[in-house]
Short mmCIF file of C-alpha atoms in Angstrom, two decimals:
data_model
loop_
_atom_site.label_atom_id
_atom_site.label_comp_id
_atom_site.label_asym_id
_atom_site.label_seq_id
_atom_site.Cartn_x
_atom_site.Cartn_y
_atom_site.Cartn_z
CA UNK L 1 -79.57 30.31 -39.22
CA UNK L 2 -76.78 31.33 -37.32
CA UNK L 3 -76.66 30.99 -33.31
CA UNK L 4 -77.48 34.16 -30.92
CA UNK L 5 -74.36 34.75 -28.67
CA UNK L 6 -76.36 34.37 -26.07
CA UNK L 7 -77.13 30.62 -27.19
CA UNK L 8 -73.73 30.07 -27.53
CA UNK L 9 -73.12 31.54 -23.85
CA UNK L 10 -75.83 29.30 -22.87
CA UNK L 11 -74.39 26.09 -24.54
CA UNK L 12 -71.36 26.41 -23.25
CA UNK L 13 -72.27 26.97 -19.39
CA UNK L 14 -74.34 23.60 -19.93
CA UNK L 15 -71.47 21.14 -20.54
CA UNK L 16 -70.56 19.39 -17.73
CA UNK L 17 -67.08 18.55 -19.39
CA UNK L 18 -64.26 20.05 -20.78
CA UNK L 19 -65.09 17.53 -23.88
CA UNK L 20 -68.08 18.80 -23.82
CA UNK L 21 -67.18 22.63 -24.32
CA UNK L 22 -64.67 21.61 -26.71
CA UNK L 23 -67.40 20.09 -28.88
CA UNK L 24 -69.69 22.71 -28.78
CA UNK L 25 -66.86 25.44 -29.72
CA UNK L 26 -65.82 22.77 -32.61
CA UNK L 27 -68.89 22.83 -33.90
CA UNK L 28 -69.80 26.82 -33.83
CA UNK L 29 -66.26 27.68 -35.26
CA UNK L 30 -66.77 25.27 -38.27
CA UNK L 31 -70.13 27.53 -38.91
CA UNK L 32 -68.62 30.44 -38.64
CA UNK L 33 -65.47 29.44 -40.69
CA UNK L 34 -68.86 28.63 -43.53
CA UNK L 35 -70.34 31.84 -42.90
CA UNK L 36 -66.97 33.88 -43.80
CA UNK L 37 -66.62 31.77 -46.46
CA UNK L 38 -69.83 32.50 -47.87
CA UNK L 39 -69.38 36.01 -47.07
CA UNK L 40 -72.55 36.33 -45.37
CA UNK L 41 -72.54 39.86 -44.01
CA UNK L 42 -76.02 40.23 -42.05
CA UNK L 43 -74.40 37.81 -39.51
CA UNK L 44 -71.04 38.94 -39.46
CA UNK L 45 -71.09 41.33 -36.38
CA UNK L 46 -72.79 38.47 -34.86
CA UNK L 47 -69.93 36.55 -35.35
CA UNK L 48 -67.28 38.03 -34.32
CA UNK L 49 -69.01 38.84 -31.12
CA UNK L 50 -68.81 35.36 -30.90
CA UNK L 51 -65.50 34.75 -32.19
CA UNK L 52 -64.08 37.45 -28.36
CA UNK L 53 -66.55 34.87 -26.62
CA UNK L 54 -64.33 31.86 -27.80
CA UNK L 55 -61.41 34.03 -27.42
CA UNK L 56 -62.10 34.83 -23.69
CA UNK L 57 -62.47 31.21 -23.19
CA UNK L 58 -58.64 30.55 -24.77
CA UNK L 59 -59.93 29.45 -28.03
CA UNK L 60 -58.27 30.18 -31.29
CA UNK L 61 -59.62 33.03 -33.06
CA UNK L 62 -57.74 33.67 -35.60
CA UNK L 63 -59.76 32.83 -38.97
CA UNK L 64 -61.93 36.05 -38.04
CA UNK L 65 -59.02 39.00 -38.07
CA UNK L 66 -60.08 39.88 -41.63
CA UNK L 67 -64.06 40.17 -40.60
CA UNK L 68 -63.57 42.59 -37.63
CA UNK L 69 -61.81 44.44 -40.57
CA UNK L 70 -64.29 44.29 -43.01
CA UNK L 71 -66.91 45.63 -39.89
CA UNK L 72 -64.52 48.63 -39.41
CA UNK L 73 -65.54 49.47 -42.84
CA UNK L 74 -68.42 49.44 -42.19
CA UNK L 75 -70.90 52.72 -42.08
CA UNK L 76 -73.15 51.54 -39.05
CA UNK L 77 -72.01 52.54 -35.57
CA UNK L 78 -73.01 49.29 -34.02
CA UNK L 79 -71.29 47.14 -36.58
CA UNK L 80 -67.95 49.75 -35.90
CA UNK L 81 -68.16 48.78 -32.28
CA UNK L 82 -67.99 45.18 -32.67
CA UNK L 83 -65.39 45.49 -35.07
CA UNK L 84 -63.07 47.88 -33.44
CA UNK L 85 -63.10 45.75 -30.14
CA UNK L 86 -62.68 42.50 -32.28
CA UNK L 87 -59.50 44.06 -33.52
CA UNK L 88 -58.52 45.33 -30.62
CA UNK L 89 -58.60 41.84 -29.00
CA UNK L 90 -58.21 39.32 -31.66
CA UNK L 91 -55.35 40.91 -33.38
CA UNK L 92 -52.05 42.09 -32.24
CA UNK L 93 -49.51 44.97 -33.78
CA UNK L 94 -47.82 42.26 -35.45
CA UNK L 95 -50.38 41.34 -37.11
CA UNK L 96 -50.21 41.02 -40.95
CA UNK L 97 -54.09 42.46 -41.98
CA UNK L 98 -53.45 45.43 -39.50
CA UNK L 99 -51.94 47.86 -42.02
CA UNK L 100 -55.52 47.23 -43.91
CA UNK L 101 -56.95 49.46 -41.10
CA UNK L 102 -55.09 52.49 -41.74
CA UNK L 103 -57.32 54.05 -44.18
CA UNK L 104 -60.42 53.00 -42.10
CA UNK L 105 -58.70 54.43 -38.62
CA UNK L 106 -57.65 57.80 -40.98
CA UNK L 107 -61.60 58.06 -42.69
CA UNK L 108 -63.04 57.52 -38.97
CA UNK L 109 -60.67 60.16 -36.91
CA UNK L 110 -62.10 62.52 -39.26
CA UNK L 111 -66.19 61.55 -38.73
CA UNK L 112 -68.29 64.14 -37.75
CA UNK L 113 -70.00 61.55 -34.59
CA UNK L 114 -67.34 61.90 -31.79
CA UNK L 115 -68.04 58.07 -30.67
CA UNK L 116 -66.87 56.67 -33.74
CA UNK L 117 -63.98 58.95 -33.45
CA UNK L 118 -63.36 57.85 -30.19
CA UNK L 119 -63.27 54.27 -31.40
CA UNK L 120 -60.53 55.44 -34.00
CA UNK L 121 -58.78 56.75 -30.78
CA UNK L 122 -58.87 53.82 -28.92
CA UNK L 123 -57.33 50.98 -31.21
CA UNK L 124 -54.13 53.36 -32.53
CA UNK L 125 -54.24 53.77 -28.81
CA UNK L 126 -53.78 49.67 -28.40
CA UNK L 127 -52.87 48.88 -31.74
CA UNK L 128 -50.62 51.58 -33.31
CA UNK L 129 -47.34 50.16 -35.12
CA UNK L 130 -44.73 53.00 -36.14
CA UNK L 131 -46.23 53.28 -39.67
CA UNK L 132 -49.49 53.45 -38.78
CA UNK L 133 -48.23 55.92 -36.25
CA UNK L 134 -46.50 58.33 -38.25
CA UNK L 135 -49.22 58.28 -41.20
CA UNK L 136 -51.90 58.97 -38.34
CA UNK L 137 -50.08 61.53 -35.75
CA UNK L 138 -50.97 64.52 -37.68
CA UNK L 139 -54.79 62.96 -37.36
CA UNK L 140 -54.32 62.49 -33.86
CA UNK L 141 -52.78 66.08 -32.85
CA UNK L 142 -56.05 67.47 -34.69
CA UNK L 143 -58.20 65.95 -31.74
CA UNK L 144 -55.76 67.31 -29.21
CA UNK L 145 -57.11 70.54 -30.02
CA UNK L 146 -60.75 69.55 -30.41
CA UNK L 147 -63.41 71.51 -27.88
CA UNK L 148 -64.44 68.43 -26.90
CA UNK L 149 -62.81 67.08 -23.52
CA UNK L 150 -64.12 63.15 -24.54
CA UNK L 151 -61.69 63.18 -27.59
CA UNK L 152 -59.35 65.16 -25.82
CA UNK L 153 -58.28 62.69 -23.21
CA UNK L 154 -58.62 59.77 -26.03
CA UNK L 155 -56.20 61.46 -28.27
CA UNK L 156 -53.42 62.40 -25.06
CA UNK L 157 -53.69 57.95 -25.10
CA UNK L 158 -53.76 57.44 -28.67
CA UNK L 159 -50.78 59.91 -29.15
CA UNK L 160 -49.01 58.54 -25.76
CA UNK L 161 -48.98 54.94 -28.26
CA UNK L 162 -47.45 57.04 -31.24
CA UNK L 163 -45.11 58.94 -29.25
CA UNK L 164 -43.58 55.75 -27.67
CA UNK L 165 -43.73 54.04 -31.49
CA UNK L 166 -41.78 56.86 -32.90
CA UNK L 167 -39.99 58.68 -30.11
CA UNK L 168 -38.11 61.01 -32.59
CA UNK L 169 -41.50 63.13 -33.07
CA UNK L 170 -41.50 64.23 -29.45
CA UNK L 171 -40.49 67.41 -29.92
CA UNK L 172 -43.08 68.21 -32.98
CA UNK L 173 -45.75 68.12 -29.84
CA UNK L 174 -43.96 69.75 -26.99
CA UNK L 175 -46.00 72.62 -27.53
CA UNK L 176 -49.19 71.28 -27.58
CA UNK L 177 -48.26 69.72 -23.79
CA UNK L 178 -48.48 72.91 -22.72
CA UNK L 179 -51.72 74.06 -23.88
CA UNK L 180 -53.14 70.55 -22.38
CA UNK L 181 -51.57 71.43 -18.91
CA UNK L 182 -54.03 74.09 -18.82
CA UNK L 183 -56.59 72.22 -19.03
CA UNK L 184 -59.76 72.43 -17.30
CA UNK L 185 -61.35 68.86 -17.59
CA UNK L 186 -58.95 66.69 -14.84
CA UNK L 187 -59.78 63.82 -17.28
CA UNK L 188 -57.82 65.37 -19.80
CA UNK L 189 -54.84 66.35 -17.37
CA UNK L 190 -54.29 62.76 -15.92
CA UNK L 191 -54.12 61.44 -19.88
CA UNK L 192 -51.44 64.26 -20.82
CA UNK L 193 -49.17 63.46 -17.75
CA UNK L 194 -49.66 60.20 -18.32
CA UNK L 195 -48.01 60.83 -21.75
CA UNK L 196 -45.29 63.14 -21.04
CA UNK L 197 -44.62 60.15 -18.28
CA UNK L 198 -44.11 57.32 -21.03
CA UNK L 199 -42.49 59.40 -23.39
CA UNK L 200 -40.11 59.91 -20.73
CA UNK L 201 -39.70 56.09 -19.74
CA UNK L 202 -39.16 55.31 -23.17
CA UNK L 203 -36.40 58.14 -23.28
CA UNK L 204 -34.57 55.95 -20.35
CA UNK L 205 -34.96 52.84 -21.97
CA UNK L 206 -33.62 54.09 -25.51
CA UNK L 207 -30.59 55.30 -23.59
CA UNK L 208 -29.32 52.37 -21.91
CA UNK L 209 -30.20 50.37 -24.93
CA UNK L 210 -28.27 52.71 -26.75
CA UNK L 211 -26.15 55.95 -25.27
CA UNK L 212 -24.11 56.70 -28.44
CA UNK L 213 -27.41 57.26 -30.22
CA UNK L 214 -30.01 58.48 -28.21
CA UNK L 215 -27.97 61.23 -25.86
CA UNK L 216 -28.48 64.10 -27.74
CA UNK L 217 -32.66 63.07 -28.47
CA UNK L 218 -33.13 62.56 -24.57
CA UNK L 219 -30.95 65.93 -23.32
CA UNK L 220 -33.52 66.97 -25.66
CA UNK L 221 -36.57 65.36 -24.93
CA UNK L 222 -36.37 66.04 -21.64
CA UNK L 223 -35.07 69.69 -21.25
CA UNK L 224 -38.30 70.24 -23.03
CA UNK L 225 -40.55 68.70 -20.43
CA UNK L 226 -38.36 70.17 -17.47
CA UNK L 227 -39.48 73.71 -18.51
CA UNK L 228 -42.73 72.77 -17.80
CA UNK L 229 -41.91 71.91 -14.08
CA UNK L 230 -43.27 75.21 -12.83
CA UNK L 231 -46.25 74.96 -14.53
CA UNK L 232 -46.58 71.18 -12.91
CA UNK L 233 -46.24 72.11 -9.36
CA UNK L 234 -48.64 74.72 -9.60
CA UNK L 235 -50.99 72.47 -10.91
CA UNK L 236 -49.88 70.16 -8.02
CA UNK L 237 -50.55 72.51 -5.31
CA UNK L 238 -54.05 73.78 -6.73
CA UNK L 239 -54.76 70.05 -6.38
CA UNK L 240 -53.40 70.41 -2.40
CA UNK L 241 -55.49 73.78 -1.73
CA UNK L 242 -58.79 73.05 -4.20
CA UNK L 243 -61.70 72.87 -2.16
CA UNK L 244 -64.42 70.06 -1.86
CA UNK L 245 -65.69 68.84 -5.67
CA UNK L 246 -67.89 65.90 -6.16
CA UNK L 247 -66.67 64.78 -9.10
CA UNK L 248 -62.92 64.31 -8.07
CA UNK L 249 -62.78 63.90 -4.96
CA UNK L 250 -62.42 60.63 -3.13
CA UNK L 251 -62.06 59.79 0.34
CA UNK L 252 -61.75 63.19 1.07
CA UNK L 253 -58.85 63.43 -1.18
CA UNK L 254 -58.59 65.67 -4.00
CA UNK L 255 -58.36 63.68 -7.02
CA UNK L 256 -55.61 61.53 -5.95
CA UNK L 257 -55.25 59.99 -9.36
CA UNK L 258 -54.03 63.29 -10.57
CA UNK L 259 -52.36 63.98 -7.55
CA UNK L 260 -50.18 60.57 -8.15
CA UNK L 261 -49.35 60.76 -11.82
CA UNK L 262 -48.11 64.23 -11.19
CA UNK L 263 -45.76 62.71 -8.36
CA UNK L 264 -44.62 60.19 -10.91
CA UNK L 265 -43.74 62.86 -13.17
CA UNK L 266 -41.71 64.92 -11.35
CA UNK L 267 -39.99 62.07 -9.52
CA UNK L 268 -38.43 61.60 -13.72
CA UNK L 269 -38.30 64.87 -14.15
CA UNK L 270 -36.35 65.56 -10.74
CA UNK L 271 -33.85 62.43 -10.64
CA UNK L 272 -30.01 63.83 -11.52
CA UNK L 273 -31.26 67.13 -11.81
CA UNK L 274 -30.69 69.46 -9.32
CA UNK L 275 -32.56 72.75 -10.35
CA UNK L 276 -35.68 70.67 -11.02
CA UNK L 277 -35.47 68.97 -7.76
CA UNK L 278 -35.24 72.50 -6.04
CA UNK L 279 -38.28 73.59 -7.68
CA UNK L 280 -40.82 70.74 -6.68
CA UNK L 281 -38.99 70.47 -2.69
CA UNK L 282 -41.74 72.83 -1.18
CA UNK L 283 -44.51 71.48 -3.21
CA UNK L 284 -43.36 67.70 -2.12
CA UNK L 285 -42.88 69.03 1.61
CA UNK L 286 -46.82 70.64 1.34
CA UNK L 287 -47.70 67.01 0.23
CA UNK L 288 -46.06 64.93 3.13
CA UNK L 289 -47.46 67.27 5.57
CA UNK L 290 -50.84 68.37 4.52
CA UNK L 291 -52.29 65.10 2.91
CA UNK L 292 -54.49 62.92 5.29
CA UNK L 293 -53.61 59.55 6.36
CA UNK L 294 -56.98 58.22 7.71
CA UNK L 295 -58.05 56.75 4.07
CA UNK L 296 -56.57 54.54 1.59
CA UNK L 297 -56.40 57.45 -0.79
CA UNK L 298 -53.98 59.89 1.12
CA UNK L 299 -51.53 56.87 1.78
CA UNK L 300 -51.67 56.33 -2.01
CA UNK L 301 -50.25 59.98 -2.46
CA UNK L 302 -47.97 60.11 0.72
CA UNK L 303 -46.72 57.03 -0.51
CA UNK L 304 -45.81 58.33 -4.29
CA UNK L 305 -44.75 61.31 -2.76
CA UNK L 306 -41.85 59.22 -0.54
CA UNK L 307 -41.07 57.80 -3.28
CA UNK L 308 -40.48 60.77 -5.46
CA UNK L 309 -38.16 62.65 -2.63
CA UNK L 310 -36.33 59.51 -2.21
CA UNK L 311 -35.33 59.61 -6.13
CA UNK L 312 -34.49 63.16 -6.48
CA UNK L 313 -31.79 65.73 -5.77
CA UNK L 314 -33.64 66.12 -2.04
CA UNK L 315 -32.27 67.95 1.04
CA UNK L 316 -31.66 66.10 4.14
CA UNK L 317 -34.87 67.23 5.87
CA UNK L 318 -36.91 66.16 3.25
CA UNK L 319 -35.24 63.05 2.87
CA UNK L 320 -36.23 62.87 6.89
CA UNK L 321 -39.57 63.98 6.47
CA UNK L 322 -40.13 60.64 3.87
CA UNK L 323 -38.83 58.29 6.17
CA UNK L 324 -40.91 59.39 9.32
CA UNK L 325 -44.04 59.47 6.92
CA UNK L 326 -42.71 55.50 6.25
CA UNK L 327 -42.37 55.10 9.66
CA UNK L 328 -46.03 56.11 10.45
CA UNK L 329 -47.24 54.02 8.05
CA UNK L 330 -45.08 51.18 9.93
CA UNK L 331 -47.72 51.75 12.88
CA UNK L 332 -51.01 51.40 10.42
CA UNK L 333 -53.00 47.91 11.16
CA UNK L 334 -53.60 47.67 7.62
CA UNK L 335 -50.54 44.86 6.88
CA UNK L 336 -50.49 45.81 2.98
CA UNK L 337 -49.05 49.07 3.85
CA UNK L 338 -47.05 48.30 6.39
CA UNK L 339 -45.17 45.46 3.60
CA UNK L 340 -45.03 48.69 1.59
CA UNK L 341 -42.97 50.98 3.84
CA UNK L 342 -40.74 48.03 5.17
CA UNK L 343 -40.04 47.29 1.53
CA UNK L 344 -39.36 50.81 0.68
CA UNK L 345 -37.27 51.65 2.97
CA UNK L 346 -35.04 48.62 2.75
CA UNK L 347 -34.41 49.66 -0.98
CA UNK L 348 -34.09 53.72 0.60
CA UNK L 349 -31.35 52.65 2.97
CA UNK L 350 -29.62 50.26 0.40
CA UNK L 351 -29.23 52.99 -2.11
CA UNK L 352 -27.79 55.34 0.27
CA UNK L 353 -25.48 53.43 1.43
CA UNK L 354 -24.50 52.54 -2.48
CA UNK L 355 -24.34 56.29 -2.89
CA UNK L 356 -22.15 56.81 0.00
CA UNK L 357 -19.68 53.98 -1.31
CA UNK L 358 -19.84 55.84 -4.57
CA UNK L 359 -18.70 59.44 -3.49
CA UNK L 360 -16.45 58.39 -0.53
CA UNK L 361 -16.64 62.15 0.67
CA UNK L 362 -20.22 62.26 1.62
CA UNK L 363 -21.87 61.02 4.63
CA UNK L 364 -24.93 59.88 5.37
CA UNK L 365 -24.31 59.29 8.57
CA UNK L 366 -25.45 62.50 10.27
CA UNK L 367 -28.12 63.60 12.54
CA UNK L 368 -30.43 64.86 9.90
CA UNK L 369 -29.39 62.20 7.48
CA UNK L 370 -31.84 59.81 6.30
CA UNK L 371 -30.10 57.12 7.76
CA UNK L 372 -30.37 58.41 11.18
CA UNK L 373 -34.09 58.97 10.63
CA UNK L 374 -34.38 55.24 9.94
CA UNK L 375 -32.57 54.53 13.12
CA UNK L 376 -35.42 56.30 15.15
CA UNK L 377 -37.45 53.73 13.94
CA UNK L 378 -35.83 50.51 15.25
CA UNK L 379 -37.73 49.80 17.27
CA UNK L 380 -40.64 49.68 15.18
CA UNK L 381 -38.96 47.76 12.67
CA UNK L 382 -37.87 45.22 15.38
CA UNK L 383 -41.39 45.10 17.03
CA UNK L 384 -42.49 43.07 13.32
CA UNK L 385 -40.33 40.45 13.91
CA UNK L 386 -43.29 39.21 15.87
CA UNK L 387 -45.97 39.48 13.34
CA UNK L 388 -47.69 36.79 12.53
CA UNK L 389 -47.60 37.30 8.60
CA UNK L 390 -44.76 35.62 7.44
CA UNK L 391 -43.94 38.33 4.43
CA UNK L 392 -43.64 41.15 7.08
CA UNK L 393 -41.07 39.19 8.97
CA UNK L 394 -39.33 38.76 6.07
CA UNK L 395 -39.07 41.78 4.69
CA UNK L 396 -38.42 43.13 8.39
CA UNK L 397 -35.14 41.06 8.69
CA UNK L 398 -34.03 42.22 5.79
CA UNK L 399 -34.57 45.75 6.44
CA UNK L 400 -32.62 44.77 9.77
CA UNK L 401 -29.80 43.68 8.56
CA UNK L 402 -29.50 47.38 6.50
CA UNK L 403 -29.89 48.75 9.45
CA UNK L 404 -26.78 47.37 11.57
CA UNK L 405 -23.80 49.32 12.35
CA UNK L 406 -21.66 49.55 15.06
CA UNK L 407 -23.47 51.39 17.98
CA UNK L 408 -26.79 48.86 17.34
CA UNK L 409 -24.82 45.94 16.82
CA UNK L 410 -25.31 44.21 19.82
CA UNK L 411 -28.99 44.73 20.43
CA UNK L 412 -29.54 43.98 17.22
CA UNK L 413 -28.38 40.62 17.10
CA UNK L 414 -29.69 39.76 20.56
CA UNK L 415 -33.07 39.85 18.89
CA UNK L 416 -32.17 37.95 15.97
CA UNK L 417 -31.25 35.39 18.42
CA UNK L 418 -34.56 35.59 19.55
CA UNK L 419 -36.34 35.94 16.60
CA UNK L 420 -33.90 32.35 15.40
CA UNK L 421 -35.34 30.08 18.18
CA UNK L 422 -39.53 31.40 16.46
CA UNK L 423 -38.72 31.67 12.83
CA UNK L 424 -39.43 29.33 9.96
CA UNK L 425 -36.67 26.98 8.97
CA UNK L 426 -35.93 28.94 5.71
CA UNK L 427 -35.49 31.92 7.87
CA UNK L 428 -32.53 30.53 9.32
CA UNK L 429 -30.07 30.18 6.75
#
């Protein structure tokens, strides 16, 4: 009879060697390897549960990729589970006996029970190889239209996969990100900008790969996704003026998952375009100056907000409103967010000045500039020379040394000289 996972589990936690453990895998895979080969099928969900046990532990799996197929087949729900997550974790898109799936993944995206379709969902979600994405796209885009919000947000993921596969069919779905922006169910917002934000990084990384080839597909790509801008900030600010709501809100915070994948999305929507950028300022300026600080939640936003006003076509007083909401966060106690800002806006005043260097007729040397904002913070930024974490002094010096010019120069390097008698030997060079 073949052994209970939970034996196996059992087994294994009793060895009191690595030997040991190997011995007692040894011995269960050479059982299983018999069972598959005498095709015993009322133990073969059992066994390839315990085939993800051994593969957790960093044991070769491999002889069982063609049973977790054989269980996709399979009519029973439970026996479906364990198959789907065997192939989601024993095999990989390279794998040889994955194009067996297709007709499985195509006959279960069009069950009647929404769980098995979900599990359908899931693994082109992980799984999907550009065959198996175009054959099953038209599948997918059914569910994006289903009633039901639970296959809704699945297929967003599972199409996110098949979109990034095959980036050409972007624009047979544009449409259909529209509807999903209106949305109700915040589960199945979050998954749709999620989706429009890959397609875009894929875009990006098609283009530098290639320009020749790809320019005219990303102009295109993406002037389709910047006319939904509008329709993204007011989504945005109904996040910012939404009252209290159990089921979102954390910390006090609106959903601030939402709230940050939005952020994300306009920051690629707004970079090197200068209508866009115009269009989400007042919604990024409602951000920075109505979001609450006090919980881990609000910095998250603030934070992604910074970030996405540093990256677009911003005004100067946005541009200062980011840095003093860095500079605040300079001041917190909690160390991990202080690292954050003093790393941020290192890289903020490094690619300013790279920017200035680049067009030698702007400035950003003025008293609204960015630059200047950062100088009102010296002192700050000086003060963590003296922490006792060793990363914030690093990353303080460095953000020093961007900060020198010829008015601070002297004070400046009177406390490095101070800070050169305290610091670590490495610090020195």
């Amino acid at each position: 009879m073949a052994l209970r996972l939970r034996d196996l589990i059992r087994q294994v936690r009793a060895c009191k060697t690595a030997a040991e453990e190997r011995a007692v895998i040894a011995k269960e895979s050479a059982m299983i390897r018999t069972a598959i080969r005498e095709e015993q099928e009322q133990y073969r969900h059992r066994n390839v549960a315990k085939l993800l046990f051994m593969h957790m532990l960093g044991y070769p799996t491999h002889f069982g990729q063609l049973e977790c197929m054989k269980l996709v087949a399979s009519p029973h729900f439970p026996e479906k589970r364990i198959g789907y997550l065997g192939m989601m974790l024993l095999l990989s898109e390279e794998a040889d006996v994955l194009m067996l799936a297709t007709n499985s993944l195509k006959n279960d995206l069009n069950s009647d029970n929404r769980f098995i379709a979900g599990l359908a969902l899931c693994a082109i979600g992980n799984l999907a190889t550009a065959d198996m994405s175009r054959d099953l796209a038209p599948e997918v885009d059914k569910h994006l239209k289903s009633s039901q919000p639970y296959l809704r947000k699945k297929a967003c993921l599972a199409m996110c996969r098949c979109l990034t596969k095959c980036p050409d069919m972007v624009e047979d779905f544009v449409d259909r990100f529209v509807t999903l922006l209106k949305d109700r169910s915040h589960g199945v917002l979050i998954t749709v900008v999620e989706l429009m934000t890959q397609v875009l990084i894929v875009d990006q990384e098609n283009q530098e790969e290639d320009d020749d080839d790809e320019d005219e597909y990303e102009s295109a790509a993406k002037s389709a996704f910047l006319r939904l801008v509008p329709l993204l900030v007011k989504l945005l600010r109904n996040l910012l003026t939404s009252g209290y709501s159990p089921e979102y809100d954390v910390g006090g915070i609106s959903d601030p998952f939402l709230q940050v994948q939005i952020l994300t999305l306009l920051r690629l929507l707004g970079t090197d375009d200068e209508s866009a950028s115009e269009e989400m300022s007042d919604v990024l300026a409602q951000v920075a100056t109505n979001t609450e600080t006090a919980k881990n939640a609000g910095n998250a936003i603030l934070y992604e907000c910074v970030q996405t006003i540093m990256a677009i076509e911003a005004d100067d007083s946005l541009r200062t409103l980011a840095i003093n909401i860095l500079g605040r966060f300079l001041l917190n106690k909690d160390n991990n967010i202080r690292y954050v800002a003093l790393n941020t806006l290192a890289r903020c005043i490094a690619e300013a000045k790279q920017h200035a260097r680049e067009n030698e007729d702007a400035s950003d040397d003025g008293p609204n500039s960015a630059a200047a904002a950062l100088q009102r913070h010296r002192s700050t930024v000086v003060d963590c020379l003296k922490d006792p974490d060793i990363s914030i002094r690093q990353r303080s010096l460095e953000l020093i040394y961007h900060l020198v010019n010829e008015e601070n120069v002297e004070s400046l390097t009177a406390e490095l000289l101070n800070y050169l008698v305290l610091c670590p030997r490495e610090h020195r060079a």
